[in-house]
Coordinates of C-alpha atoms in Angstrom, one line a residue:
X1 CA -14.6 8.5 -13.2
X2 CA -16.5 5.3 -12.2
X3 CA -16.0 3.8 -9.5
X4 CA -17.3 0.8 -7.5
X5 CA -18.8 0.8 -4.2
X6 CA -15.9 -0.9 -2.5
X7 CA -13.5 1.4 -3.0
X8 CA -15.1 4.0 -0.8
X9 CA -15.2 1.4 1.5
X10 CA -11.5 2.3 2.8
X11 CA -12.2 6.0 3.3
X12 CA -15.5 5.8 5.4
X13 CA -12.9 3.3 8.1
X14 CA -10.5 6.3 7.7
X15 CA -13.1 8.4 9.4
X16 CA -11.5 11.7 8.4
X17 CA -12.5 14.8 10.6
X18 CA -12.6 18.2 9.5
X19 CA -9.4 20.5 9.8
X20 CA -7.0 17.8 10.1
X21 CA -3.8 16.4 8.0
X22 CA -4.7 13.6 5.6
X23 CA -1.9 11.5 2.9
X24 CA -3.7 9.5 0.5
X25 CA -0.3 7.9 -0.5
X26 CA -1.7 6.4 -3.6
X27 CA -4.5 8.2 -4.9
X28 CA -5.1 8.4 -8.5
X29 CA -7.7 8.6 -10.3
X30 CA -8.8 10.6 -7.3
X31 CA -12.0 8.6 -6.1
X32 CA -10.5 8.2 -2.6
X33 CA -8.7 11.9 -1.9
X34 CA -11.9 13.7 -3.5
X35 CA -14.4 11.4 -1.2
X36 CA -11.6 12.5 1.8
X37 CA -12.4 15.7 1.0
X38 CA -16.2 15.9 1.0
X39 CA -16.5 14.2 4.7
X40 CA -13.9 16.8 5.7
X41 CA -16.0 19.8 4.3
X42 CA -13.4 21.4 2.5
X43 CA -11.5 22.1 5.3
X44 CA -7.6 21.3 6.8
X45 CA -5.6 19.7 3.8
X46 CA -5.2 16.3 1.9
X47 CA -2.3 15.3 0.5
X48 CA -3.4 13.2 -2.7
X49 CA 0.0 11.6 -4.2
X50 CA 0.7 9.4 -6.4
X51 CA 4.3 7.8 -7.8
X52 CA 2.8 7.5 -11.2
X53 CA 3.4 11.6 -12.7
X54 CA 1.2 10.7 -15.9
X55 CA -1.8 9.3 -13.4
X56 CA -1.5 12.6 -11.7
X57 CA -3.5 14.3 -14.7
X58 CA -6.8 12.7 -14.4
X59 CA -5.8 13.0 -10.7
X60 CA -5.9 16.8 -10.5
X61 CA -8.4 17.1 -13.3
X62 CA -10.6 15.1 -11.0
X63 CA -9.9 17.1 -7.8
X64 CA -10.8 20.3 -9.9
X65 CA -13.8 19.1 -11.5
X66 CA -15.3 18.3 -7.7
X67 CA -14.4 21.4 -6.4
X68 CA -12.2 20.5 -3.6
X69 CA -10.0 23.2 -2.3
X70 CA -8.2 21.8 0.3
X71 CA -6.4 19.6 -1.9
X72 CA -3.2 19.3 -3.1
X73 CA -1.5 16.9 -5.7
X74 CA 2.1 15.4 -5.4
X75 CA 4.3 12.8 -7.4
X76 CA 6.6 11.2 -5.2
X77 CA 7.4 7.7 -4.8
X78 CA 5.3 6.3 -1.6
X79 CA 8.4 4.8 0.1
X80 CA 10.0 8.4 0.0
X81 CA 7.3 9.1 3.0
X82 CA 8.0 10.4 5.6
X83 CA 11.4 12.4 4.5
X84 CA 9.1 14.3 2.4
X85 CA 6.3 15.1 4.1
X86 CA 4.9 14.1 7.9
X87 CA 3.2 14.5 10.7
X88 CA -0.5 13.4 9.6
X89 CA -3.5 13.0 11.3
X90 CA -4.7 9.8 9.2
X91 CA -3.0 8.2 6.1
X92 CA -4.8 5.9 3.2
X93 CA -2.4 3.3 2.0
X94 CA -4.7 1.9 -1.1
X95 CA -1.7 0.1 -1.9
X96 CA -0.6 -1.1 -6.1
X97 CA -1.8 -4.8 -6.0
X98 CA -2.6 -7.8 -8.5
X99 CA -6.5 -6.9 -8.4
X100 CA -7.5 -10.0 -8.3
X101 CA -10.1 -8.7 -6.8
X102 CA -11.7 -7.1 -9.6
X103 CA -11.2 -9.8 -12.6
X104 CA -14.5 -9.1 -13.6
X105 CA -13.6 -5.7 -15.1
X106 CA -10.1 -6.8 -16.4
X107 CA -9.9 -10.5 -16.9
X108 CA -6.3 -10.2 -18.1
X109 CA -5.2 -10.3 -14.7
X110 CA -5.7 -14.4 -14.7
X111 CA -2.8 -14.7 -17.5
X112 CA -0.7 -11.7 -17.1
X113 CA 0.1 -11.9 -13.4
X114 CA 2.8 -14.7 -12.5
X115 CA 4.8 -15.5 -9.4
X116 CA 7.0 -12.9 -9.5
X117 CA 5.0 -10.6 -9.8
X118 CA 2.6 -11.5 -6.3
X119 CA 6.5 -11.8 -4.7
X120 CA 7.3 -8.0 -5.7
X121 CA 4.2 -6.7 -5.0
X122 CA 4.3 -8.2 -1.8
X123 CA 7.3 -6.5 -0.9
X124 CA 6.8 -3.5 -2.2
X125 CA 3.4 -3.4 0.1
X126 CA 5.3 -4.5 3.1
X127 CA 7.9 -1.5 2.3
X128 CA 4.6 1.3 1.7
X129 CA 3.0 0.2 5.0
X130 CA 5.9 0.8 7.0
X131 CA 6.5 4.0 5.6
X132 CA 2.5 4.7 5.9
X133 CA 2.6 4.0 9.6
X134 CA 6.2 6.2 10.1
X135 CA 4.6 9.0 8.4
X136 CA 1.5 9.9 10.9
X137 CA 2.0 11.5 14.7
X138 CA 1.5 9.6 17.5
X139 CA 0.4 12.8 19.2
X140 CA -2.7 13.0 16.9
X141 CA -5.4 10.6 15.6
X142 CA -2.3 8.3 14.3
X143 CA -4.7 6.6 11.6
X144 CA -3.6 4.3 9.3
X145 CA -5.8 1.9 7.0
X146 CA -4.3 -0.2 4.6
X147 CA -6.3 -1.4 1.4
X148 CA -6.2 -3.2 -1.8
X149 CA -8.4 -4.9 -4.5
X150 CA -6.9 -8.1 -4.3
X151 CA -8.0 -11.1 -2.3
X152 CA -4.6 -12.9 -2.1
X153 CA -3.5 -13.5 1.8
X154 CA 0.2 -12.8 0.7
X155 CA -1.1 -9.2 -0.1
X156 CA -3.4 -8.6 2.4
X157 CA -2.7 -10.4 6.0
X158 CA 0.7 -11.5 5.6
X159 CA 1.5 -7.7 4.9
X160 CA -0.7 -6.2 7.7
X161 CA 1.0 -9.2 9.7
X162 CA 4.1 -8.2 8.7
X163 CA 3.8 -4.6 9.7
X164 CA 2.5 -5.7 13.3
X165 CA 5.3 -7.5 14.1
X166 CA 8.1 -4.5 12.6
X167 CA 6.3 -1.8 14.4
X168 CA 5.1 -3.1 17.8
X169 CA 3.8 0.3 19.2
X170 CA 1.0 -0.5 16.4
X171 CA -1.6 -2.6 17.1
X172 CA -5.2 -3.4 14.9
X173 CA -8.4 -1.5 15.7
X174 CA -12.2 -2.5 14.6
X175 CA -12.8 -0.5 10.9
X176 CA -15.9 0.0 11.6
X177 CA -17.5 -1.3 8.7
X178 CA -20.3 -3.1 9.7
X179 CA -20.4 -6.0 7.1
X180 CA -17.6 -8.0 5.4
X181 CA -15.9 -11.1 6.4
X182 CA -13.3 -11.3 9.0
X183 CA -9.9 -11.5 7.8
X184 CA -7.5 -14.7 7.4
X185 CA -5.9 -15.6 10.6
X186 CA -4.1 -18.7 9.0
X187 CA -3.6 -19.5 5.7
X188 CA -2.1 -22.4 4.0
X189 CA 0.0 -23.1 7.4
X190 CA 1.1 -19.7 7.6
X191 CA -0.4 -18.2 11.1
X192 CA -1.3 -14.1 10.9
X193 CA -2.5 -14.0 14.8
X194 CA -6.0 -13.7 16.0
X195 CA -6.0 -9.9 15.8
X196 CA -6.5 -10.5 12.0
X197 CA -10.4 -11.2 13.0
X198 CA -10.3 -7.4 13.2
X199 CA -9.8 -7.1 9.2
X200 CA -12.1 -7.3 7.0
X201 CA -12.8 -8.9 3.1
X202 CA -15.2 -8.6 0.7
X203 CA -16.2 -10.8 -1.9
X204 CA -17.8 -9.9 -5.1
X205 CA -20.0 -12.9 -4.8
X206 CA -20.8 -12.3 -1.9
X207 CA -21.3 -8.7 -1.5
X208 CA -22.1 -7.5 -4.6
X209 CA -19.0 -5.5 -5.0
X210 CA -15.5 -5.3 -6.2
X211 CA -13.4 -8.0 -4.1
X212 CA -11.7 -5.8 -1.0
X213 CA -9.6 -6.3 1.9
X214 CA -9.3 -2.8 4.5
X215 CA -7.5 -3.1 7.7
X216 CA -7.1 -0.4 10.4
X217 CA -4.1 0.5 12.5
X218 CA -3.5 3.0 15.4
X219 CA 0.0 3.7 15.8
X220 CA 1.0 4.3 19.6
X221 CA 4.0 6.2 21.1
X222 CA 7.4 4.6 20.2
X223 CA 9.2 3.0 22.9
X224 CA 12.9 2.3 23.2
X225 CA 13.6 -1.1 22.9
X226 CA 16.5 -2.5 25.4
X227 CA 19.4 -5.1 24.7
X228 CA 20.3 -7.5 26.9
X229 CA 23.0 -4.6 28.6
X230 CA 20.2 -2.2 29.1
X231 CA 21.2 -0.2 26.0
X232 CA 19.0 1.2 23.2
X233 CA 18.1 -0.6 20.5
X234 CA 18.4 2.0 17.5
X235 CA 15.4 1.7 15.3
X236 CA 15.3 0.2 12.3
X237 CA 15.2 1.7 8.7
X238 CA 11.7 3.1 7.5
X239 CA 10.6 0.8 4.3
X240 CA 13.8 -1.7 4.7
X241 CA 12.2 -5.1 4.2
X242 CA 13.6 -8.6 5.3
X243 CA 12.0 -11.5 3.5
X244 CA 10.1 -14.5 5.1
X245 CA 11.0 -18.5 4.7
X246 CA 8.6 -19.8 3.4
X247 CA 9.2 -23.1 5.5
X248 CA 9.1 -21.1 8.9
X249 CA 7.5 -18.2 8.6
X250 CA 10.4 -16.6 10.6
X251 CA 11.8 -13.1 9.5
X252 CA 15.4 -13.6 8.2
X253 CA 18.4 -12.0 10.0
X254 CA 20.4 -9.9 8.5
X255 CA 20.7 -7.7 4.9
X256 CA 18.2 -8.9 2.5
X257 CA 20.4 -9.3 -1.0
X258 CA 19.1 -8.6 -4.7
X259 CA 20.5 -9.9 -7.7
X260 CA 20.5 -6.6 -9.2
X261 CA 21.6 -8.4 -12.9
X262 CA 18.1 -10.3 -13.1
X263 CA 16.2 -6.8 -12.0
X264 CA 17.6 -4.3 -14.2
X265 CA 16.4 -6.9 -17.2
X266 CA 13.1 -7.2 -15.2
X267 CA 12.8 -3.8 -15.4
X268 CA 13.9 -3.0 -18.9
X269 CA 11.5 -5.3 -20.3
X270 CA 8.9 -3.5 -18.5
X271 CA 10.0 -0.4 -20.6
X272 CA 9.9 -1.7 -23.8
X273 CA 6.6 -3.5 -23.2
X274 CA 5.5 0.2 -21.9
X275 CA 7.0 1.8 -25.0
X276 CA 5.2 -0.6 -27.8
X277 CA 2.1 -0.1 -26.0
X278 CA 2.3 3.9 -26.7
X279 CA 3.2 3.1 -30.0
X280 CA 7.2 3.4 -29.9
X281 CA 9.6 0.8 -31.3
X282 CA 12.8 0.8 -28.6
X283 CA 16.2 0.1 -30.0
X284 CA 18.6 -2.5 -28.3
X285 CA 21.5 -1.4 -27.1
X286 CA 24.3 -1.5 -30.1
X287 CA 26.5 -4.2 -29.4
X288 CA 30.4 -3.6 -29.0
X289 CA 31.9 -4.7 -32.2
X290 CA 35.9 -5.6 -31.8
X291 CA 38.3 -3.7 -33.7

């Protein structure tokens, strides 16, 4: 397992202490969860998951071959959090991205990414980090750092951003990382806010490293937000995103709709492109002949 420099970059502003709670929500190959558990001495419990069940091999043969006990491996999807599991100390978000940050070990990813693609990972992102920040306690070190290998805004600020404004007991804390440029607090005419300073990037040719982004939340106590009546405000659903105009930037009332037609062939294109790359040849599906 070889990994670069930066990606240890996420756990050391996760600060884990010994004997606490700990999600890595998305930890394969296991670089993360097994560096977790060194600075925790082998003591209270992390949670290494990952959606991916084949990834969870290397994942677990990883945690075995670095003799960390207090481990234990899971394969559930990360917006399933918290109705599995809850109540951590800390959580790792090293959310799926583009990795645009690291073209230098796969440039593939300058043809094989396209629009689409940055859109959906964008809002899957959006959904993981609520879900991240639903899943710690308040009533503990309510830790929450948010990472990816990508150096596109739409993945990094706009999503932290994003989370900040649908969680406002949250608020940005320093990483403690003591180099690394501050994060984007504007972009392209999109505005992030000046708590965005408190983010921080890294640049291959700058730093010598794989290109990184690592942001640090503290999620407060949840307070009851009041209508106009003096009634509760029910919260909203954990992982339920609402998309952004572009023109705006304003977060869109009411039910974001899919066009579930154009995602289902989406989707099973991705599993015969998967299927030919393992060496299978999927059959269409047999057309309806009339009588």
């Amino acid at each position: 397992m070889l990994q670069a420099a930066s990606s240890f970059l996420p756990v050391l502003a996760l600060d884990p202490k010994p004997k606490e709670r700990i999600l890595d929500m998305a930890s394969a190959p296991g670089g993360k969860s097994t560096y977790i558990s060194a600075m925790m001495q082998n003591t209270g419990v992390v949670f290494a998951n990952d959606a991916t069940k084949a990834r969870t091999k290397s994942l677990s043969a990883n945690v075995h071959r670095m003799g960390c006990k207090n481990v234990i491996v899971c394969n559930y999807d990360g917006r399933e959090f918290p109705k599995v599991l809850g109540g951590f100390h800390r959580v790792l978000l090293d959310a799926p991205c583009s990795g645009t940050g690291v073209i230098s070990k796969d440039p593939g990813v300058k043809i094989n990414k396209s629009d689409r693609d940055f859109m959906l990972l964008s809002h899957l992102q959006k959904q993981l980090i609520l879900c991240a920040i639903d899943s710690v306690d308040p009533k503990k070190a309510s830790i929450v750092v948010y990472s990816t290998c990508s150096v596109m805004p739409d993945e990094n600020e706009a999503v932290v951003a994003y989370a900040l404004r649908k969680r406002p007991h949250v608020k940005l804390v320093p990483t403690g990382l003591e180099f690394g440029k501050e994060g984007f607090t504007s972009f392209r005419g999109k505005s992030f806010g000046e708590t965005l300073k408190l983010t921080r990037r890294f640049y291959p040719h700058v730093h010598n490293m794989d290109g990184f982004f690592v942001a640090k939340l503290h999620v407060g106590k949840r307070t009851k937000k009041m209508d106009m009546d003096g009634d509760a405000v029910k919260p909203e659903l954990t992982g339920i995103v609402d998309d952004e105009n572009e023109a705006g930037g304003q977060v869109a009332e009411g039910n974001v709709q899919f066009d579930e037609e154009e995602d289902q062939k989406v989707m099973e294109a991705l599993k015969r492109k998967r299927l030919k790359a393992k060496g299978y040849r999927p059959s269409k599906k047999p057309q309806s002949s009339s009588p």
